[in-house]
Amino acid sequence: MRVDALDVHSPVDGQLIGWLPIATDEDVAGSVLTAREAQPGWAATPAAERGTALKAAAQAIREHATDLANAVHSETGRPFASAREGVLAGVSTLEQYAELGPVHRGRSLQGSHDAADFMVPEPRGVVVALTPWNDPVAVACGLLGAALVTGNTVVHKPSERCPHTGVLLAQLMVDHFPPGVLQSLTGDASVGAALAASPHVDVVAHVGGTATGRSIAAACARTGAKALLENGGNDPLLVDADVDPVWAAGQAAIGAFTNAGQLCTSVERIFVHQAVAEEFLAALCEEARRWNADPQPLVDLRMREHVHAHVAEAVADGARLLVGGEVPDREGAYYPATVLDHCTSDMRVMREETFGPVAPVRVVPSFEDGLVEACVDEHGLAATVLTGSMANAQQAWRALPVGTVKVNAVFGGAPGGAAQPRRGSGTGFGYGPELLDEMTAVKVVHLGQAQIQPSSQASRAAS
């Protein structure tokens, strides 16, 4: 492996896909200063023109959606159809921000009759966007779109696990903006750390792991930059006694196994009422076997080692392995959809984010007991509740200390919603219209009337 380059290997067969250079400290400093110099001019550009530029970038991505989806599939192993859906979701996000940006406004205040008082949002300045590999285009489009349309300049570093995807995305977007407004750097964690530590950066927006998010928050505390973080999750799923256990198992499988469990809001731990536990587990095992008939690899061997360590440790501590749980004898970073029973809340597979196709199940004597255990966690991203009881649903969404609660649908929801993660899962709005607020700072203006000297009044009257 080159010391100064990123080697990217296929998660399907381990073959070398290609390599890209790692940005140097000089590259980082130069990009940030270029962004700083370009920012006042971009901020002064009429909002409608910024929206038009973003819309043109979205169209360029739409026209090359197949190319981007192929890059995502090649680097991360995500199936092409799913990868293309992610690309098109990113396009829709850019188009949404292109429309919302020009109408993002402050408000007037009721002051004295001879003055004007108002609040106006202004761009924060230079935004560093550090984006993940599991849905690289959709997530990047959200952060880039909101930052650019509100008048910020952006330095983007895509994940080192999908740098070619990031380079292609930048190539499709950059020509639609003035020089220096959007830049992209490739590199490993050291490049992201250098960007986050720069004293010339105003916002560091990061989607990724909790440990990295905490280091970014510490760096921002030193520089005064705003940290906008959507980090790891350990999302619970509660299954009540009154739901169809086969349907509930299907929901659990979608939540735990989609994209090989590599989604920010994947189901990470399951609490099932003992009244339906036997039928639920049997149906969940059948679901896992179906998913294993057409497996998707994990992003790389390092991720597989992490996932298998959680499973092996749980089994050693008394969990019962029902399906999967063994490293397959084949090329690539494949790991089977796995179902574990007899899990306890002190097991690492229940306490930490596994980020793989693993469904650890804990049988509980009551819905209330499951809810209590589901609420105990260091993360606070999302949770799902399957119940036919409105009272239990109400109790659960009130109690769960997370940003998003989904009742009777493991994925889904109306467009335009935005949530703030809690605790180790991050801080701030990471999507939705509210992301425009995160990318701006509000200034209050009082515009009063000056007392004019008589000589000045006479001169004005004469002119």
PDB file of C-alpha atoms in Angstrom, residues 30-289:
ATOM      1  CA  GLY A  30      -4.671  25.973   0.796  1.00  0.00           C
ATOM      2  CA  SER A  31      -8.192  24.707   0.259  1.00  0.00           C
ATOM      3  CA  VAL A  32      -9.498  26.315   3.431  1.00  0.00           C
ATOM      4  CA  LEU A  33      -7.916  29.660   2.613  1.00  0.00           C
ATOM      5  CA  THR A  34      -9.251  29.492  -0.947  1.00  0.00           C
ATOM      6  CA  ALA A  35     -12.706  28.846   0.454  1.00  0.00           C
ATOM      7  CA  ARG A  36     -12.285  31.773   2.871  1.00  0.00           C
ATOM      8  CA  GLU A  37     -11.346  34.122   0.034  1.00  0.00           C
ATOM      9  CA  ALA A  38     -14.241  33.010  -2.169  1.00  0.00           C
ATOM     10  CA  GLN A  39     -16.885  33.199   0.560  1.00  0.00           C
ATOM     11  CA  PRO A  40     -17.713  36.943   0.615  1.00  0.00           C
ATOM     12  CA  GLY A  41     -18.406  36.987  -3.112  1.00  0.00           C
ATOM     13  CA  TRP A  42     -20.585  33.875  -2.920  1.00  0.00           C
ATOM     14  CA  ALA A  43     -22.476  35.278   0.071  1.00  0.00           C
ATOM     15  CA  ALA A  44     -23.149  38.465  -1.925  1.00  0.00           C
ATOM     16  CA  THR A  45     -24.551  36.456  -4.839  1.00  0.00           C
ATOM     17  CA  PRO A  46     -28.358  36.775  -4.922  1.00  0.00           C
ATOM     18  CA  ALA A  47     -30.032  33.826  -3.258  1.00  0.00           C
ATOM     19  CA  ALA A  48     -32.007  33.019  -6.389  1.00  0.00           C
ATOM     20  CA  GLU A  49     -28.767  32.703  -8.375  1.00  0.00           C
ATOM     21  CA  ARG A  50     -27.306  30.386  -5.736  1.00  0.00           C
ATOM     22  CA  GLY A  51     -30.457  28.267  -6.020  1.00  0.00           C
ATOM     23  CA  THR A  52     -30.163  28.169  -9.806  1.00  0.00           C
ATOM     24  CA  ALA A  53     -26.547  26.986  -9.556  1.00  0.00           C
ATOM     25  CA  LEU A  54     -27.557  24.237  -7.150  1.00  0.00           C
ATOM     26  CA  LYS A  55     -30.371  23.149  -9.430  1.00  0.00           C
ATOM     27  CA  ALA A  56     -27.931  22.883 -12.346  1.00  0.00           C
ATOM     28  CA  ALA A  57     -25.608  20.742 -10.221  1.00  0.00           C
ATOM     29  CA  ALA A  58     -28.530  18.492  -9.338  1.00  0.00           C
ATOM     30  CA  GLN A  59     -29.349  18.027 -13.005  1.00  0.00           C
ATOM     31  CA  ALA A  60     -25.748  17.074 -13.788  1.00  0.00           C
ATOM     32  CA  ILE A  61     -25.861  14.415 -11.073  1.00  0.00           C
ATOM     33  CA  ARG A  62     -29.182  13.099 -12.370  1.00  0.00           C
ATOM     34  CA  GLU A  63     -27.700  12.720 -15.852  1.00  0.00           C
ATOM     35  CA  HIS A  64     -24.803  10.701 -14.430  1.00  0.00           C
ATOM     36  CA  ALA A  65     -26.750   8.746 -11.812  1.00  0.00           C
ATOM     37  CA  THR A  66     -25.710   5.439 -13.353  1.00  0.00           C
ATOM     38  CA  ASP A  67     -22.021   6.352 -13.207  1.00  0.00           C
ATOM     39  CA  LEU A  68     -22.285   7.388  -9.571  1.00  0.00           C
ATOM     40  CA  ALA A  69     -24.259   4.262  -8.651  1.00  0.00           C
ATOM     41  CA  ASN A  70     -21.599   2.097 -10.286  1.00  0.00           C
ATOM     42  CA  ALA A  71     -18.920   3.876  -8.258  1.00  0.00           C
ATOM     43  CA  VAL A  72     -20.862   3.352  -5.011  1.00  0.00           C
ATOM     44  CA  HIS A  73     -21.397  -0.321  -5.835  1.00  0.00           C
ATOM     45  CA  SER A  74     -17.762  -0.836  -6.778  1.00  0.00           C
ATOM     46  CA  GLU A  75     -16.324   0.780  -3.641  1.00  0.00           C
ATOM     47  CA  THR A  76     -18.844  -0.158  -0.949  1.00  0.00           C
ATOM     48  CA  GLY A  77     -20.589  -3.294  -2.255  1.00  0.00           C
ATOM     49  CA  ARG A  78     -24.021  -1.677  -2.094  1.00  0.00           C
ATOM     50  CA  PRO A  79     -26.257  -3.248  -4.776  1.00  0.00           C
ATOM     51  CA  PHE A  80     -26.526  -1.121  -7.904  1.00  0.00           C
ATOM     52  CA  ALA A  81     -30.291  -0.569  -7.702  1.00  0.00           C
ATOM     53  CA  SER A  82     -30.075   0.547  -4.082  1.00  0.00           C
ATOM     54  CA  ALA A  83     -27.041   2.709  -4.839  1.00  0.00           C
ATOM     55  CA  ARG A  84     -28.908   4.438  -7.660  1.00  0.00           C
ATOM     56  CA  GLU A  85     -31.848   5.106  -5.347  1.00  0.00           C
ATOM     57  CA  GLY A  86     -29.417   6.813  -2.992  1.00  0.00           C
ATOM     58  CA  VAL A  87     -28.020   8.949  -5.807  1.00  0.00           C
ATOM     59  CA  LEU A  88     -31.489  10.040  -6.891  1.00  0.00           C
ATOM     60  CA  ALA A  89     -32.400  10.790  -3.296  1.00  0.00           C
ATOM     61  CA  GLY A  90     -29.400  13.110  -3.247  1.00  0.00           C
ATOM     62  CA  VAL A  91     -30.624  14.801  -6.414  1.00  0.00           C
ATOM     63  CA  SER A  92     -34.030  15.376  -4.829  1.00  0.00           C
ATOM     64  CA  THR A  93     -32.373  16.881  -1.767  1.00  0.00           C
ATOM     65  CA  LEU A  94     -30.361  19.316  -3.879  1.00  0.00           C
ATOM     66  CA  GLU A  95     -33.500  20.318  -5.756  1.00  0.00           C
ATOM     67  CA  GLN A  96     -35.346  20.825  -2.484  1.00  0.00           C
ATOM     68  CA  TYR A  97     -32.639  23.101  -1.093  1.00  0.00           C
ATOM     69  CA  ALA A  98     -32.440  24.971  -4.405  1.00  0.00           C
ATOM     70  CA  GLU A  99     -36.085  25.956  -3.842  1.00  0.00           C
ATOM     71  CA  LEU A 100     -35.933  26.468  -0.066  1.00  0.00           C
ATOM     72  CA  GLY A 101     -32.707  28.488   0.017  1.00  0.00           C
ATOM     73  CA  PRO A 102     -34.007  31.633  -1.706  1.00  0.00           C
ATOM     74  CA  VAL A 103     -37.043  31.787   0.615  1.00  0.00           C
ATOM     75  CA  HIS A 104     -35.087  31.085   3.798  1.00  0.00           C
ATOM     76  CA  ARG A 105     -35.785  34.279   5.646  1.00  0.00           C
ATOM     77  CA  GLY A 106     -35.651  36.057   8.971  1.00  0.00           C
ATOM     78  CA  ARG A 107     -38.426  38.124  10.477  1.00  0.00           C
ATOM     79  CA  SER A 108     -39.291  41.703  11.223  1.00  0.00           C
ATOM     80  CA  LEU A 109     -39.724  42.901  14.804  1.00  0.00           C
ATOM     81  CA  GLN A 110     -42.226  45.328  16.260  1.00  0.00           C
ATOM     82  CA  GLY A 111     -40.163  48.268  17.501  1.00  0.00           C
ATOM     83  CA  SER A 112     -40.715  52.020  17.521  1.00  0.00           C
ATOM     84  CA  HIS A 113     -42.571  53.613  14.618  1.00  0.00           C
ATOM     85  CA  ASP A 114     -39.564  55.662  13.444  1.00  0.00           C
ATOM     86  CA  ALA A 115     -37.189  52.666  13.189  1.00  0.00           C
ATOM     87  CA  ALA A 116     -36.944  49.246  11.583  1.00  0.00           C
ATOM     88  CA  ASP A 117     -35.971  46.131  13.505  1.00  0.00           C
ATOM     89  CA  PHE A 118     -35.370  42.787  11.888  1.00  0.00           C
ATOM     90  CA  MET A 119     -33.538  39.483  12.138  1.00  0.00           C
ATOM     91  CA  VAL A 120     -31.674  38.214   9.094  1.00  0.00           C
ATOM     92  CA  PRO A 121     -29.890  34.864   8.522  1.00  0.00           C
ATOM     93  CA  GLU A 122     -26.365  35.100   7.158  1.00  0.00           C
ATOM     94  CA  PRO A 123     -23.988  32.353   6.013  1.00  0.00           C
ATOM     95  CA  ARG A 124     -21.614  31.166   8.685  1.00  0.00           C
ATOM     96  CA  GLY A 125     -18.605  31.175   6.337  1.00  0.00           C
ATOM     97  CA  VAL A 126     -16.467  28.139   5.502  1.00  0.00           C
ATOM     98  CA  VAL A 127     -18.067  24.723   5.989  1.00  0.00           C
ATOM     99  CA  VAL A 128     -16.102  21.474   6.161  1.00  0.00           C
ATOM    100  CA  ALA A 129     -18.278  18.493   5.224  1.00  0.00           C
ATOM    101  CA  LEU A 130     -16.995  15.057   6.290  1.00  0.00           C
ATOM    102  CA  THR A 131     -19.305  12.432   4.823  1.00  0.00           C
ATOM    103  CA  PRO A 132     -19.695   8.641   5.219  1.00  0.00           C
ATOM    104  CA  TRP A 133     -19.478   5.660   2.885  1.00  0.00           C
ATOM    105  CA  ASN A 134     -22.754   3.875   3.624  1.00  0.00           C
ATOM    106  CA  ASP A 135     -24.943   6.338   1.658  1.00  0.00           C
ATOM    107  CA  PRO A 136     -22.276   8.632   0.287  1.00  0.00           C
ATOM    108  CA  VAL A 137     -24.136  10.628  -2.359  1.00  0.00           C
ATOM    109  CA  ALA A 138     -27.407  11.229  -0.520  1.00  0.00           C
ATOM    110  CA  VAL A 139     -25.697  12.356   2.681  1.00  0.00           C
ATOM    111  CA  ALA A 140     -23.164  14.543   0.891  1.00  0.00           C
ATOM    112  CA  CYS A 141     -25.855  16.228  -1.203  1.00  0.00           C
ATOM    113  CA  GLY A 142     -27.737  17.169   1.944  1.00  0.00           C
ATOM    114  CA  LEU A 143     -24.795  18.868   3.643  1.00  0.00           C
ATOM    115  CA  LEU A 144     -23.360  20.419   0.488  1.00  0.00           C
ATOM    116  CA  GLY A 145     -26.733  21.643  -0.765  1.00  0.00           C
ATOM    117  CA  ALA A 146     -27.757  23.338   2.464  1.00  0.00           C
ATOM    118  CA  ALA A 147     -24.352  24.945   2.943  1.00  0.00           C
ATOM    119  CA  LEU A 148     -23.970  26.220  -0.609  1.00  0.00           C
ATOM    120  CA  VAL A 149     -27.466  27.607  -1.124  1.00  0.00           C
ATOM    121  CA  THR A 150     -27.197  29.706   2.040  1.00  0.00           C
ATOM    122  CA  GLY A 151     -23.975  31.370   0.882  1.00  0.00           C
ATOM    123  CA  ASN A 152     -21.288  29.299   2.563  1.00  0.00           C
ATOM    124  CA  THR A 153     -18.254  27.909   0.782  1.00  0.00           C
ATOM    125  CA  VAL A 154     -17.491  24.220   1.279  1.00  0.00           C
ATOM    126  CA  VAL A 155     -14.496  21.924   1.535  1.00  0.00           C
ATOM    127  CA  HIS A 156     -15.732  18.333   1.231  1.00  0.00           C
ATOM    128  CA  LYS A 157     -13.841  15.215   2.252  1.00  0.00           C
ATOM    129  CA  PRO A 158     -15.625  11.983   1.371  1.00  0.00           C
ATOM    130  CA  SER A 159     -14.934   8.808   3.300  1.00  0.00           C
ATOM    131  CA  GLU A 160     -11.655   7.085   2.511  1.00  0.00           C
ATOM    132  CA  ARG A 161     -13.742   3.977   1.814  1.00  0.00           C
ATOM    133  CA  CYS A 162     -15.365   5.593  -1.249  1.00  0.00           C
ATOM    134  CA  PRO A 163     -13.044   8.343  -2.492  1.00  0.00           C
ATOM    135  CA  HIS A 164     -13.737   7.728  -6.193  1.00  0.00           C
ATOM    136  CA  THR A 165     -17.431   8.331  -5.549  1.00  0.00           C
ATOM    137  CA  GLY A 166     -16.570  11.608  -3.828  1.00  0.00           C
ATOM    138  CA  VAL A 167     -14.289  12.725  -6.658  1.00  0.00           C
ATOM    139  CA  LEU A 168     -16.933  11.997  -9.289  1.00  0.00           C
ATOM    140  CA  LEU A 169     -19.597  13.847  -7.284  1.00  0.00           C
ATOM    141  CA  ALA A 170     -17.309  16.874  -7.014  1.00  0.00           C
ATOM    142  CA  GLN A 171     -16.528  16.808 -10.729  1.00  0.00           C
ATOM    143  CA  LEU A 172     -20.235  16.875 -11.547  1.00  0.00           C
ATOM    144  CA  MET A 173     -20.962  19.779  -9.194  1.00  0.00           C
ATOM    145  CA  VAL A 174     -17.952  22.070  -9.100  1.00  0.00           C
ATOM    146  CA  ASP A 175     -18.292  23.719 -12.525  1.00  0.00           C
ATOM    147  CA  HIS A 176     -21.691  25.106 -11.592  1.00  0.00           C
ATOM    148  CA  PHE A 177     -20.197  27.343  -8.904  1.00  0.00           C
ATOM    149  CA  PRO A 178     -17.582  30.110  -8.925  1.00  0.00           C
ATOM    150  CA  PRO A 179     -13.958  29.085  -8.289  1.00  0.00           C
ATOM    151  CA  GLY A 180     -13.239  28.193  -4.689  1.00  0.00           C
ATOM    152  CA  VAL A 181     -16.883  27.863  -3.639  1.00  0.00           C
ATOM    153  CA  LEU A 182     -16.856  24.043  -3.645  1.00  0.00           C
ATOM    154  CA  GLN A 183     -13.697  21.973  -3.259  1.00  0.00           C
ATOM    155  CA  SER A 184     -13.064  18.295  -2.576  1.00  0.00           C
ATOM    156  CA  LEU A 185     -10.096  16.632  -0.917  1.00  0.00           C
ATOM    157  CA  THR A 186      -9.355  12.919  -0.725  1.00  0.00           C
ATOM    158  CA  GLY A 187      -7.646  11.393   2.249  1.00  0.00           C
ATOM    159  CA  ASP A 188      -7.844   9.342   5.393  1.00  0.00           C
ATOM    160  CA  ALA A 189      -8.804  10.287   8.937  1.00  0.00           C
ATOM    161  CA  SER A 190      -5.752  12.517   9.298  1.00  0.00           C
ATOM    162  CA  VAL A 191      -7.059  14.804   6.533  1.00  0.00           C
ATOM    163  CA  GLY A 192     -10.444  15.075   8.212  1.00  0.00           C
ATOM    164  CA  ALA A 193      -8.759  15.859  11.526  1.00  0.00           C
ATOM    165  CA  ALA A 194      -6.656  18.594   9.921  1.00  0.00           C
ATOM    166  CA  LEU A 195      -9.724  20.169   8.331  1.00  0.00           C
ATOM    167  CA  ALA A 196     -11.645  20.054  11.617  1.00  0.00           C
ATOM    168  CA  ALA A 197      -8.744  21.686  13.475  1.00  0.00           C
ATOM    169  CA  SER A 198      -8.327  24.597  11.056  1.00  0.00           C
ATOM    170  CA  PRO A 199      -8.870  27.989  12.736  1.00  0.00           C
ATOM    171  CA  HIS A 200     -10.283  29.331   9.454  1.00  0.00           C
ATOM    172  CA  VAL A 201     -13.288  26.986   9.415  1.00  0.00           C
ATOM    173  CA  ASP A 202     -16.698  28.080  10.737  1.00  0.00           C
ATOM    174  CA  VAL A 203     -18.696  24.820  10.608  1.00  0.00           C
ATOM    175  CA  VAL A 204     -17.598  21.180  10.697  1.00  0.00           C
ATOM    176  CA  ALA A 205     -20.470  18.931   9.567  1.00  0.00           C
ATOM    177  CA  HIS A 206     -19.778  15.248  10.138  1.00  0.00           C
ATOM    178  CA  VAL A 207     -21.826  12.113   9.535  1.00  0.00           C
ATOM    179  CA  GLY A 208     -20.074   9.006  10.815  1.00  0.00           C
ATOM    180  CA  GLY A 209     -18.888   7.226  13.934  1.00  0.00           C
ATOM    181  CA  THR A 210     -19.331   8.517  17.471  1.00  0.00           C
ATOM    182  CA  ALA A 211     -15.639   8.395  18.393  1.00  0.00           C
ATOM    183  CA  THR A 212     -14.739  10.577  15.411  1.00  0.00           C
ATOM    184  CA  GLY A 213     -17.628  12.899  16.188  1.00  0.00           C
ATOM    185  CA  ARG A 214     -16.370  13.434  19.716  1.00  0.00           C
ATOM    186  CA  SER A 215     -12.865  14.264  18.481  1.00  0.00           C
ATOM    187  CA  ILE A 216     -14.392  16.766  16.045  1.00  0.00           C
ATOM    188  CA  ALA A 217     -16.426  18.352  18.850  1.00  0.00           C
ATOM    189  CA  ALA A 218     -13.229  18.734  20.873  1.00  0.00           C
ATOM    190  CA  ALA A 219     -11.440  20.362  17.933  1.00  0.00           C
ATOM    191  CA  CYS A 220     -14.345  22.758  17.375  1.00  0.00           C
ATOM    192  CA  ALA A 221     -14.314  23.690  21.065  1.00  0.00           C
ATOM    193  CA  ARG A 222     -10.733  24.861  20.585  1.00  0.00           C
ATOM    194  CA  THR A 223     -11.342  26.866  17.396  1.00  0.00           C
ATOM    195  CA  GLY A 224     -14.864  28.147  18.039  1.00  0.00           C
ATOM    196  CA  ALA A 225     -16.299  26.463  14.955  1.00  0.00           C
ATOM    197  CA  LYS A 226     -19.807  25.030  15.055  1.00  0.00           C
ATOM    198  CA  ALA A 227     -19.913  21.223  15.223  1.00  0.00           C
ATOM    199  CA  LEU A 228     -22.849  19.657  13.388  1.00  0.00           C
ATOM    200  CA  LEU A 229     -22.808  15.926  14.089  1.00  0.00           C
ATOM    201  CA  GLU A 230     -24.889  12.914  13.144  1.00  0.00           C
ATOM    202  CA  ASN A 231     -23.019   9.995  14.622  1.00  0.00           C
ATOM    203  CA  GLY A 232     -23.505   6.375  15.597  1.00  0.00           C
ATOM    204  CA  GLY A 233     -26.718   4.816  16.807  1.00  0.00           C
ATOM    205  CA  ASN A 234     -27.781   1.732  18.721  1.00  0.00           C
ATOM    206  CA  ASP A 235     -31.416   1.768  17.688  1.00  0.00           C
ATOM    207  CA  PRO A 236     -33.859  -0.433  19.594  1.00  0.00           C
ATOM    208  CA  LEU A 237     -36.929  -2.209  18.212  1.00  0.00           C
ATOM    209  CA  LEU A 238     -39.762  -3.030  20.628  1.00  0.00           C
ATOM    210  CA  VAL A 239     -42.265  -5.754  19.704  1.00  0.00           C
ATOM    211  CA  ASP A 240     -45.488  -5.714  21.718  1.00  0.00           C
ATOM    212  CA  ALA A 241     -47.651  -8.733  22.573  1.00  0.00           C
ATOM    213  CA  ASP A 242     -50.573  -7.753  20.338  1.00  0.00           C
ATOM    214  CA  VAL A 243     -48.876  -7.555  16.932  1.00  0.00           C
ATOM    215  CA  ASP A 244     -48.622 -10.253  14.260  1.00  0.00           C
ATOM    216  CA  PRO A 245     -45.240 -11.865  15.004  1.00  0.00           C
ATOM    217  CA  VAL A 246     -44.608 -12.758  11.349  1.00  0.00           C
ATOM    218  CA  TRP A 247     -45.198  -9.154  10.274  1.00  0.00           C
ATOM    219  CA  ALA A 248     -43.021  -7.938  13.140  1.00  0.00           C
ATOM    220  CA  ALA A 249     -40.223 -10.291  12.069  1.00  0.00           C
ATOM    221  CA  GLY A 250     -40.394  -8.862   8.555  1.00  0.00           C
ATOM    222  CA  GLN A 251     -40.039  -5.350   9.964  1.00  0.00           C
ATOM    223  CA  ALA A 252     -37.125  -6.452  12.126  1.00  0.00           C
ATOM    224  CA  ALA A 253     -35.372  -8.058   9.164  1.00  0.00           C
ATOM    225  CA  ILE A 254     -35.726  -4.946   7.029  1.00  0.00           C
ATOM    226  CA  GLY A 255     -34.349  -2.850   9.855  1.00  0.00           C
ATOM    227  CA  ALA A 256     -31.439  -5.132  10.719  1.00  0.00           C
ATOM    228  CA  PHE A 257     -30.400  -6.513   7.319  1.00  0.00           C
ATOM    229  CA  THR A 258     -30.985  -3.721   4.756  1.00  0.00           C
ATOM    230  CA  ASN A 259     -27.671  -2.617   3.225  1.00  0.00           C
ATOM    231  CA  ALA A 260     -26.082  -5.432   5.264  1.00  0.00           C
ATOM    232  CA  GLY A 261     -27.028  -3.569   8.436  1.00  0.00           C
ATOM    233  CA  GLN A 262     -24.881  -0.597   7.418  1.00  0.00           C
ATOM    234  CA  LEU A 263     -27.367   2.229   7.874  1.00  0.00           C
ATOM    235  CA  CYS A 264     -27.266   4.928  10.535  1.00  0.00           C
ATOM    236  CA  THR A 265     -30.763   3.939  11.663  1.00  0.00           C
ATOM    237  CA  SER A 266     -30.395   0.168  11.353  1.00  0.00           C
ATOM    238  CA  VAL A 267     -32.086  -1.913  14.044  1.00  0.00           C
ATOM    239  CA  GLU A 268     -29.308  -2.830  16.464  1.00  0.00           C
ATOM    240  CA  ARG A 269     -31.173  -4.502  19.365  1.00  0.00           C
ATOM    241  CA  ILE A 270     -34.589  -6.105  19.613  1.00  0.00           C
ATOM    242  CA  PHE A 271     -36.856  -6.422  22.659  1.00  0.00           C
ATOM    243  CA  VAL A 272     -39.761  -8.818  22.036  1.00  0.00           C
ATOM    244  CA  HIS A 273     -42.647  -9.595  24.374  1.00  0.00           C
ATOM    245  CA  GLN A 274     -42.520 -13.168  25.629  1.00  0.00           C
ATOM    246  CA  ALA A 275     -46.111 -13.794  24.471  1.00  0.00           C
ATOM    247  CA  VAL A 276     -45.035 -13.661  20.796  1.00  0.00           C
ATOM    248  CA  ALA A 277     -41.323 -14.442  21.160  1.00  0.00           C
ATOM    249  CA  GLU A 278     -41.375 -18.040  19.878  1.00  0.00           C
ATOM    250  CA  GLU A 279     -43.282 -17.258  16.673  1.00  0.00           C
ATOM    251  CA  PHE A 280     -41.321 -14.042  16.156  1.00  0.00           C
ATOM    252  CA  LEU A 281     -37.952 -15.797  16.403  1.00  0.00           C
ATOM    253  CA  ALA A 282     -39.008 -18.573  14.022  1.00  0.00           C
ATOM    254  CA  ALA A 283     -40.186 -16.032  11.455  1.00  0.00           C
ATOM    255  CA  LEU A 284     -37.064 -13.867  11.913  1.00  0.00           C
ATOM    256  CA  CYS A 285     -34.865 -16.903  11.235  1.00  0.00           C
ATOM    257  CA  GLU A 286     -36.763 -17.566   8.015  1.00  0.00           C
ATOM    258  CA  GLU A 287     -36.275 -13.935   7.011  1.00  0.00           C
ATOM    259  CA  ALA A 288     -32.551 -14.169   7.690  1.00  0.00           C
ATOM    260  CA  ARG A 289     -32.235 -17.272   5.519  1.00  0.00           C
TER     261      ARG A 289
END
